[in-house]
Coordinates of C-alpha atoms in Angstrom, one line a residue:
M1 CA -1.8 15.1 26.2
K2 CA -0.9 12.3 23.9
E3 CA 2.1 10.7 23.1
G4 CA 3.9 9.9 20.0
I5 CA 7.0 9.5 18.3
G6 CA 8.7 11.7 15.3
Y7 CA 11.6 12.4 14.4
N8 CA 13.2 15.7 15.4
G9 CA 10.8 16.7 17.5
A10 CA 7.9 16.5 15.0
S11 CA 5.5 13.5 12.8
P12 CA 6.0 13.8 10.8
G13 CA 10.1 14.4 10.2
P14 CA 12.0 16.6 8.0
V15 CA 11.9 16.4 4.0
M16 CA 14.6 14.8 3.4
R17 CA 16.3 16.5 0.2
F18 CA 19.0 14.9 -1.4
K19 CA 20.3 15.2 -5.0
E20 CA 21.0 12.0 -7.5
G21 CA 24.5 10.5 -7.5
E22 CA 25.9 12.2 -4.8
N23 CA 26.9 10.1 -1.0
V24 CA 24.7 10.8 2.0
R25 CA 25.3 10.6 5.3
I26 CA 22.8 10.1 8.4
N27 CA 23.3 10.4 11.8
V28 CA 20.3 8.6 13.8
T29 CA 20.7 9.1 17.6
N30 CA 18.3 6.8 19.4
N31 CA 16.5 8.8 22.2
L32 CA 13.8 6.7 23.4
D33 CA 13.7 3.5 25.8
E34 CA 13.8 0.6 23.4
M35 CA 15.5 0.0 19.5
T36 CA 14.9 1.9 16.7
S37 CA 15.7 1.7 13.0
I38 CA 15.3 3.4 9.8
H39 CA 14.1 2.1 6.6
W40 CA 14.8 4.0 3.9
H41 CA 11.5 3.0 2.0
G42 CA 12.0 2.6 -2.1
L43 CA 15.6 3.6 -1.9
I44 CA 18.2 1.4 -3.8
L45 CA 20.8 0.5 -1.5
P46 CA 23.4 -1.9 0.3
F47 CA 21.0 -4.3 2.4
N48 CA 23.6 -3.2 5.1
Q49 CA 21.8 0.4 5.0
D50 CA 18.4 -0.7 4.6
G51 CA 17.4 -0.8 8.0
V52 CA 15.5 -3.4 8.7
P53 CA 16.5 -5.0 12.3
G54 CA 17.3 -8.6 12.4
I55 CA 17.8 -8.6 8.4
S56 CA 19.9 -5.9 7.1
F57 CA 21.5 -4.7 11.0
P58 CA 20.7 -5.4 14.6
G59 CA 18.7 -2.0 15.4
I60 CA 19.9 0.8 17.3
K61 CA 19.8 0.7 21.1
P62 CA 18.8 3.1 23.5
G63 CA 20.8 6.3 23.3
E64 CA 22.7 4.8 20.3
T65 CA 24.1 6.7 17.5
F66 CA 24.0 4.8 14.0
T67 CA 25.1 6.7 10.7
Y68 CA 23.9 5.5 7.9
E69 CA 26.1 6.4 4.7
F70 CA 24.9 5.3 0.9
S71 CA 25.1 6.8 -2.5
I72 CA 21.5 8.2 -4.1
Q73 CA 21.1 5.9 -6.9
Q74 CA 17.4 7.5 -8.2
A75 CA 15.3 10.5 -7.9
G76 CA 11.7 10.7 -7.1
T77 CA 9.4 10.4 -4.6
Y78 CA 9.6 8.6 -1.4
W79 CA 9.5 7.7 2.3
F80 CA 11.3 7.1 5.5
H81 CA 10.3 4.7 8.6
S82 CA 10.9 3.0 11.6
H83 CA 10.9 -0.4 11.0
S84 CA 10.7 -0.4 14.8
G85 CA 7.7 -2.1 16.7
F86 CA 5.0 0.0 16.1
Q87 CA 7.0 2.9 16.0
E88 CA 5.7 3.5 12.2
P89 CA 2.2 3.8 13.3
D90 CA 2.7 5.7 16.4
G91 CA 4.4 8.7 14.1
A92 CA 7.5 7.8 13.3
Y93 CA 7.6 8.8 9.5
G94 CA 8.7 11.2 6.8
A95 CA 9.2 12.3 3.0
I96 CA 12.2 11.6 1.0
V97 CA 12.5 14.4 -2.0
I98 CA 15.2 13.2 -4.6
E99 CA 16.0 15.8 -7.4
P100 CA 17.6 14.3 -10.7
E101 CA 20.6 14.7 -12.0
G102 CA 19.4 15.8 -15.2
R103 CA 16.1 17.9 -16.7
E104 CA 12.4 16.9 -15.4
P105 CA 10.4 15.1 -18.8
F106 CA 7.6 17.5 -17.3
R107 CA 7.4 21.0 -16.1
Y108 CA 5.8 22.8 -12.9
D109 CA 6.9 25.5 -11.1
R110 CA 6.0 24.6 -7.7
E111 CA 5.8 21.9 -5.3
Y112 CA 4.5 20.5 -2.3
V113 CA 5.0 16.8 -0.5
V114 CA 1.2 15.5 0.5
Q115 CA 2.2 13.2 3.0
L116 CA -1.1 10.7 4.4
T117 CA -1.3 8.7 7.4
D118 CA -3.9 7.5 9.8
K119 CA -3.6 8.7 13.1
H120 CA -5.3 6.9 15.4
P121 CA -5.8 7.7 19.5
H122 CA -4.4 4.0 20.2
S123 CA -1.0 3.2 20.3
G124 CA 0.4 0.4 17.8
D125 CA 0.6 -2.0 20.7
R126 CA -2.4 -1.7 21.7
I127 CA -4.5 -1.9 18.0
M128 CA -2.9 -5.4 18.1
R129 CA -3.9 -6.5 21.0
N130 CA -7.3 -5.7 20.4
L131 CA -7.4 -6.8 17.0
K132 CA -5.6 -10.0 18.1
M133 CA -8.3 -10.5 20.9
M134 CA -11.2 -9.5 17.9
P135 CA -10.4 -8.9 14.5
D136 CA -13.4 -6.4 14.6
Y137 CA -12.5 -4.5 17.4
Y138 CA -12.4 -1.3 15.3
N139 CA -15.0 -2.0 12.5
R140 CA -17.5 0.4 12.9
E141 CA -19.0 -0.1 9.6
Q142 CA -21.7 -3.5 10.3
Q143 CA -23.7 -3.9 8.2
T144 CA -28.2 -2.6 10.0
V145 CA -30.8 -3.5 10.4
G146 CA -32.2 -0.6 7.6
E147 CA -29.9 -2.4 5.3
F148 CA -30.9 -5.2 6.2
F149 CA -34.8 -3.8 4.8
S150 CA -33.3 -1.6 2.3
D151 CA -31.8 -5.0 1.3
A152 CA -34.7 -7.3 1.5
S153 CA -36.9 -4.7 -0.2
K154 CA -34.5 -4.6 -3.0
N155 CA -33.7 -9.0 -3.4
G156 CA -36.7 -10.6 -2.0
L157 CA -36.7 -11.6 2.2
M158 CA -35.7 -15.3 1.8
N159 CA -32.6 -14.2 -0.6
T160 CA -31.6 -11.6 1.8
I161 CA -31.6 -13.9 4.9
R162 CA -30.0 -16.4 2.8
D163 CA -27.3 -14.2 1.8
R164 CA -26.4 -12.9 5.8
M165 CA -27.0 -16.8 6.8
A166 CA -24.4 -17.4 4.5
W167 CA -21.8 -14.9 5.1
G168 CA -22.4 -15.8 8.3
D169 CA -21.8 -19.5 7.8
M170 CA -18.0 -18.2 6.2
R171 CA -17.6 -16.3 9.3
M172 CA -16.9 -13.0 6.9
M173 CA -18.7 -9.7 7.0
K174 CA -19.1 -7.7 3.7
A175 CA -18.1 -4.4 5.5
D176 CA -14.3 -6.5 6.1
V177 CA -12.9 -3.5 4.1
E178 CA -10.7 -2.2 6.7
D179 CA -9.5 -3.6 9.7
L180 CA -9.0 -0.2 11.2
Q181 CA -11.4 2.5 11.9
G182 CA -11.6 5.3 14.3
F183 CA -8.7 7.4 13.3
T184 CA -7.8 11.0 12.5
G185 CA -6.9 10.9 8.5
L186 CA -3.6 13.3 8.4
I187 CA -1.7 15.6 6.0
N188 CA 1.0 16.8 6.9
G189 CA 0.9 16.3 10.1
K190 CA -2.6 18.1 10.2
G191 CA -5.7 17.0 10.6
P192 CA -9.3 18.3 8.5
E193 CA -10.0 20.8 10.7
Q194 CA -6.7 22.0 10.7
N195 CA -6.2 22.3 7.2
W196 CA -3.3 22.1 5.8
T197 CA -2.7 24.9 3.1
G198 CA -0.7 24.6 -0.1
L199 CA -0.3 28.2 -1.6
F200 CA -0.1 29.0 -5.5
E201 CA -0.3 31.9 -7.8
P202 CA -3.3 31.5 -10.7
G203 CA -1.9 29.8 -13.9
E204 CA 0.9 28.2 -12.4
R205 CA 1.5 24.1 -12.5
I206 CA 2.1 22.8 -9.3
R207 CA 3.4 19.2 -8.4
L208 CA 2.0 17.2 -5.6
R209 CA 4.0 14.1 -4.4
F210 CA 1.4 12.4 -2.3
I211 CA 2.6 9.9 -0.2
N212 CA 0.5 7.2 1.9
S213 CA 2.3 6.7 5.4
S214 CA -0.7 5.1 6.5
A215 CA -0.4 1.8 9.0
M216 CA -3.5 0.1 7.5
T217 CA -6.0 2.9 5.5
Y218 CA -5.8 2.9 1.8
F219 CA -7.3 6.3 0.4
D220 CA -9.4 7.6 -2.6
I221 CA -8.1 11.0 -3.5
R222 CA -9.5 13.9 -5.8
I223 CA -9.1 17.7 -6.3
P224 CA -12.7 19.1 -7.3
G225 CA -12.2 20.9 -10.0
L226 CA -9.2 20.1 -10.9
D227 CA -7.6 17.2 -13.6
M228 CA -4.7 15.6 -12.2
T229 CA -2.1 14.6 -14.2
V230 CA 0.2 11.2 -12.8
V231 CA 3.5 11.6 -13.7
Q232 CA 5.7 9.1 -11.5
A233 CA 4.5 6.0 -9.7
D234 CA 6.4 4.6 -6.4
G235 CA 9.3 7.6 -7.8
N236 CA 9.4 6.3 -11.2
N237 CA 8.6 8.5 -14.2
V238 CA 5.1 7.3 -15.9
Q239 CA 4.1 8.3 -19.2
P240 CA 1.3 10.9 -17.9
V241 CA -2.1 10.2 -17.2
N242 CA -5.4 12.7 -17.0
V243 CA -7.3 11.2 -14.2
D244 CA -10.1 12.5 -11.9
E245 CA -9.2 10.5 -9.3
F246 CA -6.7 7.9 -8.0
R247 CA -6.3 5.5 -5.1
I248 CA -2.9 5.6 -3.5
G249 CA -2.4 2.1 -1.7
V250 CA -0.5 1.6 2.0
A251 CA 3.2 3.0 1.1
E252 CA 2.7 4.0 -2.9
T253 CA 3.9 7.5 -3.6
Y254 CA 2.2 9.7 -6.7
D255 CA 2.8 12.2 -8.3
V256 CA 0.3 14.5 -10.0
I257 CA 0.6 18.0 -11.7
V258 CA -2.5 20.5 -10.9
H259 CA -3.0 23.5 -12.7
P260 CA -5.5 25.6 -11.0
K261 CA -6.2 28.8 -13.2
D262 CA -8.7 30.3 -10.9
E263 CA -8.0 32.6 -7.9
Q264 CA -10.3 30.0 -5.9
A265 CA -9.6 27.4 -3.2
Y266 CA -9.5 23.5 -3.7
T267 CA -9.6 20.5 -1.7
I268 CA -7.6 17.6 -1.9
F269 CA -10.0 15.3 -0.1
A270 CA -8.7 11.7 0.1
E271 CA -11.6 9.3 1.1
S272 CA -11.0 6.3 2.7
M273 CA -11.4 3.0 0.6
G274 CA -13.8 1.7 3.2
R275 CA -15.2 5.4 3.4
S276 CA -15.2 5.1 7.4
G277 CA -13.0 8.7 7.7
Y278 CA -11.1 10.9 5.6
A279 CA -7.6 13.4 4.9
R280 CA -8.7 17.0 4.2
A281 CA -6.5 19.7 2.8
T282 CA -6.3 22.9 0.5
L283 CA -4.6 24.6 -2.3
A284 CA -5.7 28.6 -2.6
P285 CA -4.0 31.8 -3.4
E286 CA -4.0 32.8 0.2
E287 CA -3.9 31.5 3.3
G288 CA -7.5 31.1 5.1
M289 CA -9.4 30.2 2.0
E290 CA -11.7 27.2 2.0
A291 CA -13.5 25.4 -0.7
A292 CA -16.5 23.0 0.0
V293 CA -15.5 19.6 1.7
P294 CA -17.0 16.7 0.0
Q295 CA -19.4 14.1 1.7
L296 CA -18.2 11.0 2.4
R297 CA -19.7 8.3 -0.3
D298 CA -21.9 5.2 1.3
P299 CA -19.3 2.5 2.6
A300 CA -18.0 0.3 0.3
R301 CA -19.3 -3.6 0.6
L302 CA -17.4 -6.6 -0.6
T303 CA -18.7 -8.9 -2.8
M304 CA -18.3 -13.1 -3.3
A305 CA -16.3 -12.0 -6.2
D306 CA -13.7 -10.6 -3.7
M307 CA -14.2 -13.8 -1.5
S308 CA -13.3 -16.2 -4.9
G309 CA -9.6 -16.2 -4.3
M310 CA -10.5 -18.2 -0.4
P311 CA -9.7 -21.4 -0.3
G312 CA -12.8 -23.7 -0.8
M313 CA -14.0 -21.2 -3.8
D314 CA -12.9 -23.2 -6.2
H315 CA -15.7 -22.9 -9.3
G316 CA -13.4 -24.4 -12.1
N317 CA -13.7 -28.0 -10.9
M318 CA -17.0 -27.2 -9.1
A319 CA -19.4 -29.7 -11.3
G320 CA -22.8 -28.6 -12.1
M321 CA -22.5 -24.6 -11.3
D322 CA -24.0 -22.3 -14.0
H323 CA -21.3 -19.3 -13.7
G324 CA -22.8 -17.8 -16.5
D325 CA -25.6 -17.0 -14.8
M326 CA -24.3 -16.8 -11.8
D327 CA -25.4 -13.7 -9.3
M328 CA -21.3 -13.6 -7.4
N329 CA -23.2 -10.2 -5.7
S330 CA -25.5 -12.9 -3.9
S331 CA -24.1 -15.6 -1.6
E332 CA -26.8 -17.7 -1.8
G333 CA -26.4 -21.1 -2.0
M334 CA -22.9 -21.0 -0.6
S335 CA -23.7 -22.0 3.0
G336 CA -22.9 -25.6 2.2
M337 CA -19.4 -25.1 1.2
D338 CA -16.1 -26.6 2.2
H339 CA -13.8 -23.7 2.8
S340 CA -11.1 -25.8 4.0
N341 CA -9.2 -27.2 1.6
M342 CA -9.4 -26.3 -2.3
E343 CA -7.4 -25.0 -4.7
G344 CA -6.1 -24.2 -8.1
M345 CA -8.5 -21.5 -9.2
D346 CA -6.6 -19.5 -12.0
H347 CA -7.7 -15.9 -10.5
G348 CA -5.8 -14.0 -13.1
S349 CA -8.6 -15.5 -15.7
M350 CA -12.3 -14.9 -13.9
A351 CA -14.6 -13.7 -14.9
M352 CA -17.1 -13.6 -11.6
G353 CA -20.1 -10.7 -11.2
K354 CA -22.3 -8.6 -14.0
G355 CA -22.7 -5.0 -14.3
G356 CA -20.7 -2.4 -12.7
Q357 CA -17.2 -0.7 -13.1
S358 CA -14.3 -3.3 -13.9
D359 CA -10.7 -3.0 -13.4
P360 CA -8.3 -5.8 -14.6
F361 CA -7.4 -5.6 -11.4
Y362 CA -10.3 -6.5 -9.2
A363 CA -12.0 -8.9 -9.5
K364 CA -14.9 -9.2 -11.7
G365 CA -18.4 -8.0 -9.4
S366 CA -16.0 -6.7 -6.8
G367 CA -17.4 -4.6 -4.0
L368 CA -13.9 -2.7 -4.0
V369 CA -13.7 -1.5 -7.7
P370 CA -13.0 2.0 -7.7
T371 CA -15.1 4.7 -9.4
A372 CA -14.6 8.7 -9.5
A373 CA -17.1 10.5 -7.8
N374 CA -17.4 13.2 -10.9
G375 CA -17.9 9.7 -13.2
G376 CA -14.7 10.7 -14.9
K377 CA -11.9 8.7 -14.8
F378 CA -10.0 6.6 -11.9
L379 CA -6.8 5.8 -12.1
S380 CA -6.3 2.2 -12.7
Y381 CA -2.6 0.2 -12.5
A382 CA -3.6 -0.8 -16.1
D383 CA -3.2 2.8 -17.2
L384 CA 0.6 3.0 -15.4
K385 CA 3.5 2.2 -18.7
A386 CA 7.0 3.5 -18.1
Q387 CA 8.4 6.7 -19.2
D388 CA 12.0 4.7 -19.6
P389 CA 12.5 1.4 -18.9
L390 CA 14.9 1.0 -16.4
Y391 CA 15.8 -3.0 -17.8
E392 CA 15.8 -4.7 -20.4
D393 CA 12.5 -6.8 -21.5
R394 CA 14.2 -10.7 -21.3
E395 CA 11.9 -13.2 -20.1
P396 CA 12.1 -14.8 -16.8
T397 CA 14.3 -17.5 -15.7
R398 CA 12.0 -18.5 -13.0
E399 CA 8.5 -18.0 -11.3
I400 CA 7.7 -17.9 -7.6
E401 CA 3.6 -18.6 -6.3
L402 CA 2.9 -16.7 -3.2
R403 CA -0.3 -17.6 -2.1
L404 CA -1.3 -14.6 0.5
T405 CA -2.9 -16.4 2.9
G406 CA -4.6 -15.5 6.9
N407 CA -7.3 -16.6 9.6
M408 CA -9.7 -13.2 10.5
E409 CA -10.8 -15.2 13.2
R410 CA -7.7 -15.7 14.9
Y411 CA -5.9 -12.4 13.3
T412 CA -3.4 -14.4 11.6
W413 CA -1.6 -13.4 8.4
S414 CA 1.0 -15.3 6.3
I415 CA 2.4 -16.1 3.2
N416 CA 1.0 -19.8 0.9
G417 CA -0.1 -20.4 5.3
V418 CA 3.1 -20.3 6.7
K419 CA 4.4 -17.2 9.3
Y420 CA 7.1 -15.5 9.0
E421 CA 8.3 -16.9 12.8
D422 CA 7.6 -20.5 10.9
A423 CA 8.9 -19.9 7.2
D424 CA 12.1 -20.0 5.1
P425 CA 13.8 -17.6 3.4
I426 CA 13.3 -17.0 0.1
R427 CA 16.5 -18.0 -1.6
L428 CA 17.3 -15.8 -4.8
K429 CA 20.1 -15.6 -7.4
Y430 CA 22.2 -12.7 -8.4
G431 CA 21.7 -11.9 -12.1
E432 CA 18.3 -14.2 -12.3
R433 CA 15.4 -12.6 -13.2
V434 CA 12.6 -13.9 -11.3
R435 CA 8.5 -13.9 -11.9
F436 CA 6.8 -13.5 -8.4
K437 CA 2.9 -14.9 -8.8
F438 CA 0.6 -13.6 -5.8
V439 CA -2.2 -15.3 -5.3
N440 CA -4.7 -13.3 -2.8
E441 CA -6.5 -16.1 -1.0
T442 CA -8.1 -13.3 1.2
M443 CA -10.7 -11.0 1.4
M444 CA -8.4 -7.8 2.3
T445 CA -6.1 -5.7 -0.2
H446 CA -2.4 -6.3 0.8
P447 CA 0.5 -3.8 -0.5
M448 CA 3.6 -6.1 -1.1
H449 CA 7.1 -4.3 -0.8
L450 CA 9.8 -6.0 -1.4
H451 CA 12.6 -3.8 0.1
G452 CA 16.0 -3.6 -1.7
M453 CA 15.0 -4.6 -5.4
W454 CA 12.6 -3.4 -7.8
S455 CA 9.1 -4.6 -8.4
I456 CA 8.5 -4.1 -12.4
L457 CA 5.1 -4.5 -12.1
D458 CA 3.2 -6.5 -15.5
V459 CA 0.4 -4.6 -16.9
G460 CA 0.6 -6.6 -20.1
A461 CA 2.9 -3.6 -21.5
D462 CA 5.7 -6.1 -21.8
Q463 CA 9.6 -3.4 -21.6
W464 CA 6.9 -0.6 -20.5
N465 CA 5.6 -2.0 -17.0
P466 CA 5.6 0.3 -14.7
I467 CA 8.3 0.2 -11.8
K468 CA 6.8 0.4 -8.7
H469 CA 8.2 -1.0 -5.2
T470 CA 4.5 -1.0 -3.8
V471 CA 2.8 -3.9 -5.1
S472 CA -1.4 -3.7 -4.4
V473 CA -3.0 -7.2 -4.5
Q474 CA -6.7 -7.3 -4.5
P475 CA -8.8 -9.8 -3.3
G476 CA -10.1 -13.0 -5.5
T477 CA -7.2 -11.6 -8.4
T478 CA -3.8 -13.1 -9.1
V479 CA -0.9 -10.4 -9.7
Y480 CA 2.4 -10.5 -11.4
M481 CA 5.8 -9.1 -11.1
E482 CA 8.8 -9.4 -11.9
T483 CA 12.5 -8.7 -10.2
E484 CA 15.8 -8.3 -11.8
V485 CA 18.0 -9.4 -8.7
D486 CA 21.0 -7.0 -8.3
A487 CA 21.3 -6.5 -5.0
P488 CA 23.5 -8.5 -3.1
G489 CA 22.6 -9.5 1.1
Q490 CA 19.0 -10.1 2.7
W491 CA 15.9 -7.9 2.7
A492 CA 12.3 -7.9 3.8
F493 CA 9.9 -8.9 1.8
H494 CA 5.8 -8.3 3.3
C495 CA 2.3 -6.8 3.5
H496 CA 2.8 -2.8 4.2
L497 CA -0.5 -2.5 6.4
S498 CA 1.4 -2.9 9.9
Y499 CA -1.3 -5.4 11.4
H500 CA -0.5 -7.8 8.8
A501 CA 2.9 -7.9 8.6
A502 CA 3.8 -7.9 12.3
A503 CA 1.0 -10.7 12.4
G504 CA 3.5 -12.6 9.7
M505 CA 3.0 -11.6 6.0
F506 CA 6.8 -11.9 6.2
R507 CA 9.4 -13.1 4.7
K508 CA 13.1 -12.6 4.3
V509 CA 14.6 -12.6 0.9
I510 CA 18.4 -14.0 0.6
V511 CA 20.3 -12.9 -2.5
E512 CA 22.9 -16.0 -3.0
G513 CA 26.6 -14.5 -5.5
G514 CA 27.2 -11.4 -6.9
P515 CA 29.7 -9.0 -6.0
E516 CA 32.2 -10.4 -3.0
S517 CA 32.1 -6.8 -1.2
T518 CA 28.5 -6.9 -0.6
Q519 CA 28.0 -10.7 0.3
A520 CA 25.9 -10.4 3.6
K521 CA 27.5 -11.3 7.2
T522 CA 23.7 -12.8 7.9
D523 CA 26.1 -14.6 10.6
V524 CA 26.8 -11.3 12.6
I525 CA 23.1 -9.8 12.1
A526 CA 21.7 -13.2 13.5
K527 CA 24.0 -13.1 16.5
D528 CA 22.9 -9.6 17.5
G529 CA 19.6 -10.4 17.1
G530 CA 17.4 -8.2 16.7
E531 CA 13.5 -7.9 15.8
V532 CA 11.7 -7.5 12.6

């Protein structure tokens, strides 16, 4: 018997379908014996309907019913989840589909929600306790003796020993790609053996609404035998991009169109970024048909390029280093570095490592750069261009730097070195346009989610920069996004990896000014308390 949390007796909860422009009223009755909440991820709404206890409202007590009421201002694919404790990893999530007022700019004959998660046999509370006790508790892909001899054969014995010692001195492991392994990948609540199946008639165009509702897992998605056309990212239409594979970060959504012409089955294969697990589903003309399920590829390994954002790796100021000849895939010679207090790297212009695949949103030489299994096109953030810009392109009024920081040994995660409980809110002015600079100083990837306002991801396309609600920041990189501050009130801003947010990589944002009627009544929320 497994325990979990769901909505209306199921996990995931019901697919909530709305139409752009309508007003909705949703009654949420808490039948749990603890506080709960629902956050409408990616929806633009008044802050007091956003569902974050302690920031937007006090939360919903056991036995109480809370009524959410707001107007639907957008179209696209979104999702909802609890923002209380670890209820979301324990099953409290579902999908939102919003039909546009006008016509879609792309054609399809049928559609399916494809909602992913990383269901773990341990409860969220137990996972957090274990990670605090031993950060690599769930790491099942430690480097092996066989791998040591393989590396020694390839790189030489002494180089391999020095490499292992250097990583050991830094108290880091190349295998630190995923904090949480041992999960089962689910699609629409079904495991690989249960094989969720979507039916089609050959020749139809099918819209697949991918949602990653995982607590901690990035997935690389492909459908062998079918091309995919990406038409939407985080609910916003993008200029179509044909790809063979794409990576979906935690909390992101991507809509793709596929066009199966043959009367055969196709496997939807979602492989975790660390290659420790997968989710699997099928598109088929009839129930019961299956296609081959690919094997997991070799696990990713971090490189020194992924370490480049960590304090102490200031290559720009290190006299005497010849970076041109330096192989950042090796850690040889790095063991004596002082990691405690070196800052000031310009990660945006870094060029580390040599050879291999490249993607401007990964450090050059990173072990995490994705490649398509068939050698074809893998989606990059750089490919995303807005189809209809929501905002006029203008210069930002100011820049705010957010360094993504943490201590893996103590399993503490923070922003600018300060955990949420010790941090002051970020204060924004209504009407300004703020440029956020994310500098990832950790070895982990962080999906940063700003509530209530759009994140305009800088891919160098000016007015065509894509509009998102969640922006992934890879290790050793700097990523910029801009926000039109057009939503009064107070909002959450955090890493969407559940255990990173809970460990402190979280901020409250207060938008000052704006229409009187929507001013935040922060004293009421503070008085009533509530958790975050």
